[in-house]
Short mmCIF file of C-alpha atoms in Angstrom, two decimals:
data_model
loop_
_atom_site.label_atom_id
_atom_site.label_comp_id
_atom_site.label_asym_id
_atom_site.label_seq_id
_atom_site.Cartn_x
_atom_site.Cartn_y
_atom_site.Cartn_z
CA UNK O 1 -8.81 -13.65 28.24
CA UNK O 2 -9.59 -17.75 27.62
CA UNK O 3 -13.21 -15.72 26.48
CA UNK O 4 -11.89 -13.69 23.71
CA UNK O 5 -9.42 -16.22 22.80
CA UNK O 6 -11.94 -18.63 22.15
CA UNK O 7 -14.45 -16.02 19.96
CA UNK O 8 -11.05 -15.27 18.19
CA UNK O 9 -10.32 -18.85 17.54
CA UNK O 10 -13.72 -19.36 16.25
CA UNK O 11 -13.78 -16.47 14.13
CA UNK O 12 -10.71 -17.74 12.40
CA UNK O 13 -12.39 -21.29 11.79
CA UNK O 14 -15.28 -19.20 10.14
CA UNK O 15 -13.19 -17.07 8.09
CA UNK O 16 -11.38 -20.03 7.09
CA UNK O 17 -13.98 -22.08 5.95
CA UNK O 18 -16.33 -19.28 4.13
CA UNK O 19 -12.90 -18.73 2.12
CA UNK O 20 -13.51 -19.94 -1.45
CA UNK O 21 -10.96 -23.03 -2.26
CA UNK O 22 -9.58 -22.20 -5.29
CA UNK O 23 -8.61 -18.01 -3.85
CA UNK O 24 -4.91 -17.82 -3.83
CA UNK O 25 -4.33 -16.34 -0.35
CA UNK O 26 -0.63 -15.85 -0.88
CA UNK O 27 -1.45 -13.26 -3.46
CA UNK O 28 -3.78 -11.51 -0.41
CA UNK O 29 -0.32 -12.38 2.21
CA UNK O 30 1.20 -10.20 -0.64
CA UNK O 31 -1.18 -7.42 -0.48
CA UNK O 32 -1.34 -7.11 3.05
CA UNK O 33 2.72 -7.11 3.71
CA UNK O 34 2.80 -4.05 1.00
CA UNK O 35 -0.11 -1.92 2.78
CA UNK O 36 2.04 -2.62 6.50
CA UNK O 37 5.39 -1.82 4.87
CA UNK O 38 3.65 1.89 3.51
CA UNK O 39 2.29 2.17 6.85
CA UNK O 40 5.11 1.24 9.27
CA UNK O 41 7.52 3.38 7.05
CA UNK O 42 6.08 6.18 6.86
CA UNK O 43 5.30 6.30 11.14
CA UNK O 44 9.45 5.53 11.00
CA UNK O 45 10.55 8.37 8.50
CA UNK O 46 8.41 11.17 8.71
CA UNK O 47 8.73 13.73 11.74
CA UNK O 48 6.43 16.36 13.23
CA UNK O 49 8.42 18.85 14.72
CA UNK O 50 7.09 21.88 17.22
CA UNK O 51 8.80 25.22 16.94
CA UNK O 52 7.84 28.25 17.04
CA UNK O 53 4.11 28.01 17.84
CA UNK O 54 3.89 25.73 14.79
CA UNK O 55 4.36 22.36 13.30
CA UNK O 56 6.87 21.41 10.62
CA UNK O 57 7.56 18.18 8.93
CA UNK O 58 10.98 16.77 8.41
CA UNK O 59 13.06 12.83 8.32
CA UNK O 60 15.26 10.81 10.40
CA UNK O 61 16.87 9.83 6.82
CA UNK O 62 17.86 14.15 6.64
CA UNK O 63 19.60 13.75 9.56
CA UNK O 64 21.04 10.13 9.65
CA UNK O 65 21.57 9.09 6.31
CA UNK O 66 22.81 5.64 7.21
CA UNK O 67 19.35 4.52 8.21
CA UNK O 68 18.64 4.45 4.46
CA UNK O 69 18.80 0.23 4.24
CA UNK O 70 15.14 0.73 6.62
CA UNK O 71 13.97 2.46 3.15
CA UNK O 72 14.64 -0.99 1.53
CA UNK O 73 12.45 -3.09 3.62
CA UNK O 74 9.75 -0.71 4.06
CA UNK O 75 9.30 1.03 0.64
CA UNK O 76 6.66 -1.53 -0.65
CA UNK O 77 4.73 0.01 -3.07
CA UNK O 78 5.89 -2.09 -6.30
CA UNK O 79 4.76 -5.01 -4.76
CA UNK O 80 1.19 -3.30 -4.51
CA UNK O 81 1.28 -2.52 -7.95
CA UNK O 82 2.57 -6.06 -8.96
CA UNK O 83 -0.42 -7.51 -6.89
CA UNK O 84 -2.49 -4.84 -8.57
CA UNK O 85 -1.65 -5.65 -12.38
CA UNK O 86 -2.34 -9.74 -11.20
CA UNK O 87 -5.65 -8.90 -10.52
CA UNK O 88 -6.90 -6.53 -12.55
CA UNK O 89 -5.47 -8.61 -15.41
CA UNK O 90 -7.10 -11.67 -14.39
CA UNK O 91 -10.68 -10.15 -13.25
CA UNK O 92 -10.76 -8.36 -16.67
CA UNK O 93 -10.29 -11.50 -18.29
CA UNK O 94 -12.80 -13.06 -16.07
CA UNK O 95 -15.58 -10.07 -16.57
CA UNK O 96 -14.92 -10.94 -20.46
CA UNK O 97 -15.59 -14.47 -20.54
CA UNK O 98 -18.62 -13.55 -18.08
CA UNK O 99 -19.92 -10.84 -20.91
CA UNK O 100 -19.37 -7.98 -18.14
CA UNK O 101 -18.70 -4.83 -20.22
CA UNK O 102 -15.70 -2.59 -19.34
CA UNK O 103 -17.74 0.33 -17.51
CA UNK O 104 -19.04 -1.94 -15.01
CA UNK O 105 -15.97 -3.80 -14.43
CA UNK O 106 -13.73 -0.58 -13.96
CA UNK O 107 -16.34 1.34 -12.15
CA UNK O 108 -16.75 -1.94 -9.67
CA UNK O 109 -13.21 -1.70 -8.91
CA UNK O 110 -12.21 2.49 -8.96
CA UNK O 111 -15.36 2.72 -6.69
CA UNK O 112 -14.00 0.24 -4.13
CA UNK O 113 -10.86 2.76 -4.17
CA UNK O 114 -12.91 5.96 -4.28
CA UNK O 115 -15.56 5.16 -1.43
CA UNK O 116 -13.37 5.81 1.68
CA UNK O 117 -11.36 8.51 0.16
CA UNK O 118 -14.56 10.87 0.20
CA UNK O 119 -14.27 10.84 3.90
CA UNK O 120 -10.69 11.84 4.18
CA UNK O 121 -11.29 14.27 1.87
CA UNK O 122 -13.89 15.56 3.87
CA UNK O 123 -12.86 15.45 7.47
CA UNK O 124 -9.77 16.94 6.37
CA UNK O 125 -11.77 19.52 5.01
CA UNK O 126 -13.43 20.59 7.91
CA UNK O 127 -10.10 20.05 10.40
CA UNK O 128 -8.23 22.51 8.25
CA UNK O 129 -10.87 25.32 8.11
CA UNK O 130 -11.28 24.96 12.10
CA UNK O 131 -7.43 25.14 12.40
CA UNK O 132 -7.34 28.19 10.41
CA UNK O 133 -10.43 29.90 12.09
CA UNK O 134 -8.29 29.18 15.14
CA UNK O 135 -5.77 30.77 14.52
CA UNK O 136 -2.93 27.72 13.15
CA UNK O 137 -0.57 28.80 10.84
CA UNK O 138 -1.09 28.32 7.22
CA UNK O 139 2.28 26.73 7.24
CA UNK O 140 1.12 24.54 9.72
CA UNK O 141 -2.17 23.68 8.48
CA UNK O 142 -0.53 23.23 4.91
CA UNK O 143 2.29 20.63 6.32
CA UNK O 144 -0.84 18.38 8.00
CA UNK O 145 -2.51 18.45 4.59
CA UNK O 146 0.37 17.59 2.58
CA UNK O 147 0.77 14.69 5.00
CA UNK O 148 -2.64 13.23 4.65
CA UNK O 149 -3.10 13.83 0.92
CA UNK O 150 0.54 13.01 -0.40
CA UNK O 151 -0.71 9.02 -0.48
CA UNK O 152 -3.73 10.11 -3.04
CA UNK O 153 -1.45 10.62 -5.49
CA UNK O 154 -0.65 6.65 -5.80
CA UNK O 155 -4.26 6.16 -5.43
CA UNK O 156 -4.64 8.66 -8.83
CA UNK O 157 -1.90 6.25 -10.54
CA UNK O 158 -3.31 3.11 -9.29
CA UNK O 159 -6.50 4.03 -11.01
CA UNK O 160 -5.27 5.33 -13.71
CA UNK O 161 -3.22 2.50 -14.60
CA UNK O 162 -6.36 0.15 -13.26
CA UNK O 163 -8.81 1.58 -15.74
CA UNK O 164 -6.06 1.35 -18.94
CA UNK O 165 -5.94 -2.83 -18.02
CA UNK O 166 -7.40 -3.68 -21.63
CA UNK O 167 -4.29 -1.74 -23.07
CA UNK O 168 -1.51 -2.67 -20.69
CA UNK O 169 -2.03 -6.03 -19.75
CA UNK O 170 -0.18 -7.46 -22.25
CA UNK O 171 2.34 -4.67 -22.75
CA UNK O 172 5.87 -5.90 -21.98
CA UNK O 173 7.33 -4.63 -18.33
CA UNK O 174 10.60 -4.02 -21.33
CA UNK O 175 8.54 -0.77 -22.65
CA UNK O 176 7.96 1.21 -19.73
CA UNK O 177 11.40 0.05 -18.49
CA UNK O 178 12.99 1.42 -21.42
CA UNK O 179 11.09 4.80 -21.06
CA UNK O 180 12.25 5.20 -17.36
CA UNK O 181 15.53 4.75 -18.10
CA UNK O 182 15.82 6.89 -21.44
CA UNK O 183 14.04 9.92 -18.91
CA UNK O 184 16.83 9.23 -16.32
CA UNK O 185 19.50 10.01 -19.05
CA UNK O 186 17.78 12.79 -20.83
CA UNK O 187 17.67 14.81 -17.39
CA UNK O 188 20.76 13.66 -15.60
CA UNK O 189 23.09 12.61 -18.43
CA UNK O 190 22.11 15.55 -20.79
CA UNK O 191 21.01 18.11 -19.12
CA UNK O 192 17.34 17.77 -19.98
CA UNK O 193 14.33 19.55 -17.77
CA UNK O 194 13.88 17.51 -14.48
CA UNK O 195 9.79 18.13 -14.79
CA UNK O 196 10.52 15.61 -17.78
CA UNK O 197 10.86 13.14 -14.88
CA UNK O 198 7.20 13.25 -14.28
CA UNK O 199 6.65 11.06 -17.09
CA UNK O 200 8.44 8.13 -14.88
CA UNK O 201 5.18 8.94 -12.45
CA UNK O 202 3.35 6.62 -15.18
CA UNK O 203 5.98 4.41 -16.64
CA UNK O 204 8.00 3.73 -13.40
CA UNK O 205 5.32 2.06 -11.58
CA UNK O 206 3.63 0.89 -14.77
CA UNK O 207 6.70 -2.14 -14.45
CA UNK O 208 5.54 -3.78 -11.77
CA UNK O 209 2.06 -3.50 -12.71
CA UNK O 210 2.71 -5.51 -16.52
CA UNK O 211 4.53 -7.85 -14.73
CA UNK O 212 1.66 -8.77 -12.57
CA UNK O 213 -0.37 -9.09 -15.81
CA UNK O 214 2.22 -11.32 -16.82
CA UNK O 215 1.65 -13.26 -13.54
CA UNK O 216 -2.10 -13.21 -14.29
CA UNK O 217 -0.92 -15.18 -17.99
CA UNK O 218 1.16 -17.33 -15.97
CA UNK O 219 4.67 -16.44 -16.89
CA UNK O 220 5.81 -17.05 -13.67
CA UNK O 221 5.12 -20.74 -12.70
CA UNK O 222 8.38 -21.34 -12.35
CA UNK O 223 10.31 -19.80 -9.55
CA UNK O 224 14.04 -19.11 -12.02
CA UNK O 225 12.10 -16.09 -13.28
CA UNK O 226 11.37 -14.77 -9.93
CA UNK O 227 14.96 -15.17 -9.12
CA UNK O 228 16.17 -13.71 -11.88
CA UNK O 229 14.26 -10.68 -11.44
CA UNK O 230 15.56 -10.42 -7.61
CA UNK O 231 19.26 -10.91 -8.26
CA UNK O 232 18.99 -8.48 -11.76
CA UNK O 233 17.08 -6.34 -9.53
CA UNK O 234 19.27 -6.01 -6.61
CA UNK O 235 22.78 -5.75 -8.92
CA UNK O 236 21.18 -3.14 -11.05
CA UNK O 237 20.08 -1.16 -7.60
CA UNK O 238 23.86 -1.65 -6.11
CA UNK O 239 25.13 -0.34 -9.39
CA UNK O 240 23.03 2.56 -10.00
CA UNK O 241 23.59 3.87 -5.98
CA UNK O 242 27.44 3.28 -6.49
CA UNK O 243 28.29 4.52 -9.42
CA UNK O 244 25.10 6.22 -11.20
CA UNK O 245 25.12 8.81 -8.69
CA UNK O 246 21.32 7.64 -7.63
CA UNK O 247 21.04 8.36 -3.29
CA UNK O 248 20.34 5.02 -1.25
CA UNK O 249 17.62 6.29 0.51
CA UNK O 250 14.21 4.44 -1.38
CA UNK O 251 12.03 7.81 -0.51
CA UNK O 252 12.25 11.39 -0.52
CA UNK O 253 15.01 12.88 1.87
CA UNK O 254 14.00 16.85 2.54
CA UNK O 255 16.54 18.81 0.94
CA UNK O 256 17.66 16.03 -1.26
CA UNK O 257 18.56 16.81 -4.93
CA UNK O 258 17.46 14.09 -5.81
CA UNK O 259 14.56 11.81 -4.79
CA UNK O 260 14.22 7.70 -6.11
CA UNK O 261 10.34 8.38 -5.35
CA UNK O 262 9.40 11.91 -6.29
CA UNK O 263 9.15 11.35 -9.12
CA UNK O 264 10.53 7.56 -9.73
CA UNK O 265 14.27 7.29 -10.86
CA UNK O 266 15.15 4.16 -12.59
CA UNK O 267 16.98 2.91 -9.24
CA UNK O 268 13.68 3.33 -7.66
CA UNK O 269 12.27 1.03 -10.64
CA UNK O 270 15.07 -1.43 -10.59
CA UNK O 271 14.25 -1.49 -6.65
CA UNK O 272 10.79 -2.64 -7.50
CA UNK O 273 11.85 -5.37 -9.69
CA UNK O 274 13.84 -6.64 -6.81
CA UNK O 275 11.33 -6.57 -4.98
CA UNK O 276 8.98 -8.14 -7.00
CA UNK O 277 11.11 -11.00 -7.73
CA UNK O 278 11.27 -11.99 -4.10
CA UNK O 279 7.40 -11.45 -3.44
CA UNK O 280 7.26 -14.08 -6.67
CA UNK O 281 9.74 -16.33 -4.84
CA UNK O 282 8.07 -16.11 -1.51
CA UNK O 283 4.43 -16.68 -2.64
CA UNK O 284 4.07 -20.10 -2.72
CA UNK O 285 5.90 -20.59 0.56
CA UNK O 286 3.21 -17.27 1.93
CA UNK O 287 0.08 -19.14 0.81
CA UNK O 288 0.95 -22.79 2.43
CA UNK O 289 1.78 -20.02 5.85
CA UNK O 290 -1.80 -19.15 4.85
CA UNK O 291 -3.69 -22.57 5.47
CA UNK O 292 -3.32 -21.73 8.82
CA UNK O 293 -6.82 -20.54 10.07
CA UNK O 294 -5.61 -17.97 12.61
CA UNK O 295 -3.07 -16.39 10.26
CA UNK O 296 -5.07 -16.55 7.17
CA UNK O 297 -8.04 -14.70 9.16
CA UNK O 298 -5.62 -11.73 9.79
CA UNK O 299 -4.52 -11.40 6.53
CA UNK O 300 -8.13 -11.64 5.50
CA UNK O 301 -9.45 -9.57 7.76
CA UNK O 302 -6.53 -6.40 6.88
CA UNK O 303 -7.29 -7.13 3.12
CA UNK O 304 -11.09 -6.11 3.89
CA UNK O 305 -10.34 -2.85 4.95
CA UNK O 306 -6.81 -2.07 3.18
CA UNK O 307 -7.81 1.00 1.70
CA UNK O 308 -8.95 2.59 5.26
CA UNK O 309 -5.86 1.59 6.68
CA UNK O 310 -3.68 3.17 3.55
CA UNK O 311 -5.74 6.06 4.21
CA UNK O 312 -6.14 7.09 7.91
CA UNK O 313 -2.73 5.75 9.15
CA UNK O 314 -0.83 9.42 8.95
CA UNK O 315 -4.06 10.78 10.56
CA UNK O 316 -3.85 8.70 13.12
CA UNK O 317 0.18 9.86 13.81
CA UNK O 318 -0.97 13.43 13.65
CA UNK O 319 -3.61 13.47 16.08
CA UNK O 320 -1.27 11.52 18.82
CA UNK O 321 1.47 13.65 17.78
CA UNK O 322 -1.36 16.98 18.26
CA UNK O 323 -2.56 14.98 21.38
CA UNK O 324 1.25 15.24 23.20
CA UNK O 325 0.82 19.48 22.32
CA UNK O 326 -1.06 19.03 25.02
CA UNK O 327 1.87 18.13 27.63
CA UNK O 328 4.22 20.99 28.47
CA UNK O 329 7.47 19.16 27.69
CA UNK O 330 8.37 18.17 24.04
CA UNK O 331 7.70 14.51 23.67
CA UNK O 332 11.30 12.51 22.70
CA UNK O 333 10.39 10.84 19.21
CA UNK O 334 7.27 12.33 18.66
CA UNK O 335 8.05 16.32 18.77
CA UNK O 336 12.03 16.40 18.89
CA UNK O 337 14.50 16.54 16.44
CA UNK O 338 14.74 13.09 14.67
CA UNK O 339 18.56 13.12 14.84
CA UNK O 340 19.86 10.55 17.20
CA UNK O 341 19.34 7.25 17.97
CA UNK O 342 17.56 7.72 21.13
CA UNK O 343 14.38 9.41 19.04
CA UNK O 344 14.47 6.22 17.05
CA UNK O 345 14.09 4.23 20.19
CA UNK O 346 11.99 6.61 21.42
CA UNK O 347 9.46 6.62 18.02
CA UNK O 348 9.60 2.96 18.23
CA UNK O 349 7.88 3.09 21.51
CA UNK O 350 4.79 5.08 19.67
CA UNK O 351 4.01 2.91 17.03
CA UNK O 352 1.67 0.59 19.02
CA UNK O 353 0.40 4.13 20.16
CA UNK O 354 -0.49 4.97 16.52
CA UNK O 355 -1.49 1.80 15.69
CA UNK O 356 -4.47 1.85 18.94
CA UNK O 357 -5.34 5.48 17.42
CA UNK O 358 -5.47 3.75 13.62
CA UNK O 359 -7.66 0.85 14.98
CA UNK O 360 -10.34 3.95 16.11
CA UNK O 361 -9.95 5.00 12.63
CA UNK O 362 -10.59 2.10 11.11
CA UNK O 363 -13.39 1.54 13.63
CA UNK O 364 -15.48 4.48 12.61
CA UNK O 365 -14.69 5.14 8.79
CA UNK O 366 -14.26 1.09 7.53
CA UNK O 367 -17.78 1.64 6.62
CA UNK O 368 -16.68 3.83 3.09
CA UNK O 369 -14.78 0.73 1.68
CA UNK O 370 -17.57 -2.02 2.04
CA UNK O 371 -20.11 -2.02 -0.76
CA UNK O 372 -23.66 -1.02 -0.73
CA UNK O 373 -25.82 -3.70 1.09
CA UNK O 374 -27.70 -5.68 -1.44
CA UNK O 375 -30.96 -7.04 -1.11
CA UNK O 376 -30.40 -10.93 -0.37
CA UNK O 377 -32.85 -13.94 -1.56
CA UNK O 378 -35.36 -15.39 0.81
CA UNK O 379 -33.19 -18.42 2.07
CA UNK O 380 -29.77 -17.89 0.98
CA UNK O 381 -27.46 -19.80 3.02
CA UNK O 382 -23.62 -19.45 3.94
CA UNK O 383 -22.39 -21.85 1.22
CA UNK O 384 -24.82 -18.92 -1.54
CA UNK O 385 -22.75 -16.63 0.19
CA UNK O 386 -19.50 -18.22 -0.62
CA UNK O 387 -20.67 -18.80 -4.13
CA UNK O 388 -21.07 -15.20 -4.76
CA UNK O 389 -18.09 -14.22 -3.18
CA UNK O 390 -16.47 -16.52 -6.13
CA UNK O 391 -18.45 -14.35 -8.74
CA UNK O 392 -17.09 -11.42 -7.06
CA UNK O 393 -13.03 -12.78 -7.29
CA UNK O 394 -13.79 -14.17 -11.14
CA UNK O 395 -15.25 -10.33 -12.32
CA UNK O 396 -12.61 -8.82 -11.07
CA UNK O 397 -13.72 -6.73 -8.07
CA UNK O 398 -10.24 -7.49 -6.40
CA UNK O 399 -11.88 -7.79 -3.23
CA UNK O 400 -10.41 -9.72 -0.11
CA UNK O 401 -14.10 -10.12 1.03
CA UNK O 402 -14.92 -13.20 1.22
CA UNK O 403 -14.90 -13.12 5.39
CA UNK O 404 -17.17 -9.86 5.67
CA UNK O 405 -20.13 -11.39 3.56
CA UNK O 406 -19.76 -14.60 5.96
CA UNK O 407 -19.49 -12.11 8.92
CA UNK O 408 -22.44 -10.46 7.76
CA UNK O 409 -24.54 -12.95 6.88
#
């Protein structure tokens, strides 16, 4: 144990140091608290029940509304987005001044998001034609797909919005705002189609993702902006759930008539400015947390391979969740009814289960998010290493790699 807390300790001092000086790690701290809010919500909320010879999915939140506030701590994805816009903003400014044209910026950074998704995609594949040859249900087949796949569509948007940087960085977070807003009253206030609410897909999570670009122009040095945004945030959330008729609940409740995520209401939106105010409060106090070598390296380290985590985490439920078909008995929190507390105690109990099956994951398919190997120069030391690690941040890759070329090297 003294062993591998030693190698650890030394690792940390190494990540540390190979860290360029000037990288804001709270913006990283940021990143990383999003990606383990998707994660850990998603292991809390979502259900696999058995029944029938087949698998169905379904929600603590259906059957015990009042765990909605868990919704609000874990439903993290307009932080990613703010964190997204900051850095896509400033590496596109940075890949300007540097004379980097727009295709290879923007293919630099979709590839980094498109790499490990090729190997979900096809694993995923392959699973689902061997359950069908083997006799699952479609039903059951289609509810593991939906699982795994359902987090490519904020992947799709991500992109989407990442490649239109040159046209939305300096857009207002008021515009999009507006547009959420005046869909929310078209189809709720007047009657208008609810597929209209698909445009909110776009403009809902396009807020947070202009106010990172206005983070990137430095618009919020101050921290009375950040507040504002938290407290206008948070009062126009409380106001729309009490008396606008919007549910509590942050995701998608099964049978719900209405869902704040699916596609994005303007609660959902206000949410995320909450949200992002408090990330803006936070960050300074994150990034002096970060000078720390040992908690800086795991931040690091989870930055490195965020997209592999995003992406294998409900595979890794699913196959303990398959795993425990294997046991006579229905497993309490894993294959029961989520509708008491006791499977919420009970689930609790298999997240660090998950977690050990998301760690093989990540062992075997972390390989998809790293770049290609490049050829390196007779000589190159540690501190050339470093230096084009700080190439890498300026042009905008948006990588947290500045331990793996160290490790590497």
């Amino acid at each position: 144990m003294l062993e591998v807390h030693g190698r650890w300790a030394a690792l940390a001092d190494r990540v540390d140091r190979a860290t360029p000086a000037g990288r804001d790690r709270g913006v990283d701290a940021l990143r990383a608290f999003a990606i383990l809010g998707v994660v850990l919500g998603h292991w809390l909320v979502t259900a696999l029940t058995a029944g029938d010879g087949a698998l169905s999915g379904t929600s603590p939140l259906k059957q015990m509304p009042w765990l909605a506030p868990v919704t609000w701590v874990f439903q993290t994805l307009a932080v990613f987005f703010l964190v997204g816009g900051h850095m896509a903003a400033q590496g596109y400014a940075s890949a300007r001044v540097r004379g980097v044209p727009y295709g290879a910026w923007v293919g630099q950074r979709l590839g980094r998001l498109f790499r490990p998704v090729a190997a979900v995609v096809a694993l995923w594949a392959v699973v689902a034609g061997g359950l069908l040859l083997g006799g699952a249900g479609w039903d059951t087949v289609l509810t593991l797909l939906k699982l795994v796949w359902s987090p490519l569509w904020f992947l799709l948007v991500f992109s989407a919005l990442t490649a239109a940087t040159p046209l939305v960085a300096r857009l207002s977070p008021l515009w999009p705002l507006a547009v959420v807003a005046g869909v929310d009253a078209w189809r709720f206030g007047f009657g208008g189609p609810q597929g209209a609410g698909w445009v909110n897909v776009a403009a809902g999570w396009l807020v947070p993702y202009t106010l990172g670009a206005a983070w990137a122009r430095g618009a919020f040095t101050r921290r009375r902006p950040a507040l504002f945004l938290l407290g206008g945030g948070a009062a126009a959330t409380v106001a729309l759930v009490l008396w606008g008729g919007y549910p509590a609940s942050m995701v998608g409740v099964p049978g719900a008539a209405i869902s704040n995520l699916n596609p994005p209401t303007l609660a959902a939106v206000a949410f995320g400015l909450a949200q992002c105010g408090l990330a803006l409060w936070v960050r300074e106090p994150l990034a002096r947390a970060m000078r720390r070598p040992r908690t800086w390296a795991k931040v690091a380290l989870l930055n490195l391979s965020a997209m592999t985590v995003f992406l294998w985490h409900q595979t890794s439920m699913m196959a303990v969740t398959a795993l425990g078909l294997l046991v006579s008995a229905d497993l309490p929190g894993l294959h029961t009814e989520p509708d008491s507390v006791v499977w919420i105690a009970a689930r609790l109990l298999w997240l660090p289960v998950f977690a050990v099956v998301l760690a093989v994951c990540w062992a075997a398919f972390r390989v998809h998010e790293q770049p290609p190997p490049r050829p390196r120069a007779a000589g190159r030391t540690a501190s050339g290493a470093v230096r084009h690690l700080e190439d890498a941040r300026g042009t905008g890759s948006g990588r947290a790699e500045s331990p793996a070329v160290i490790l590497r090297a």
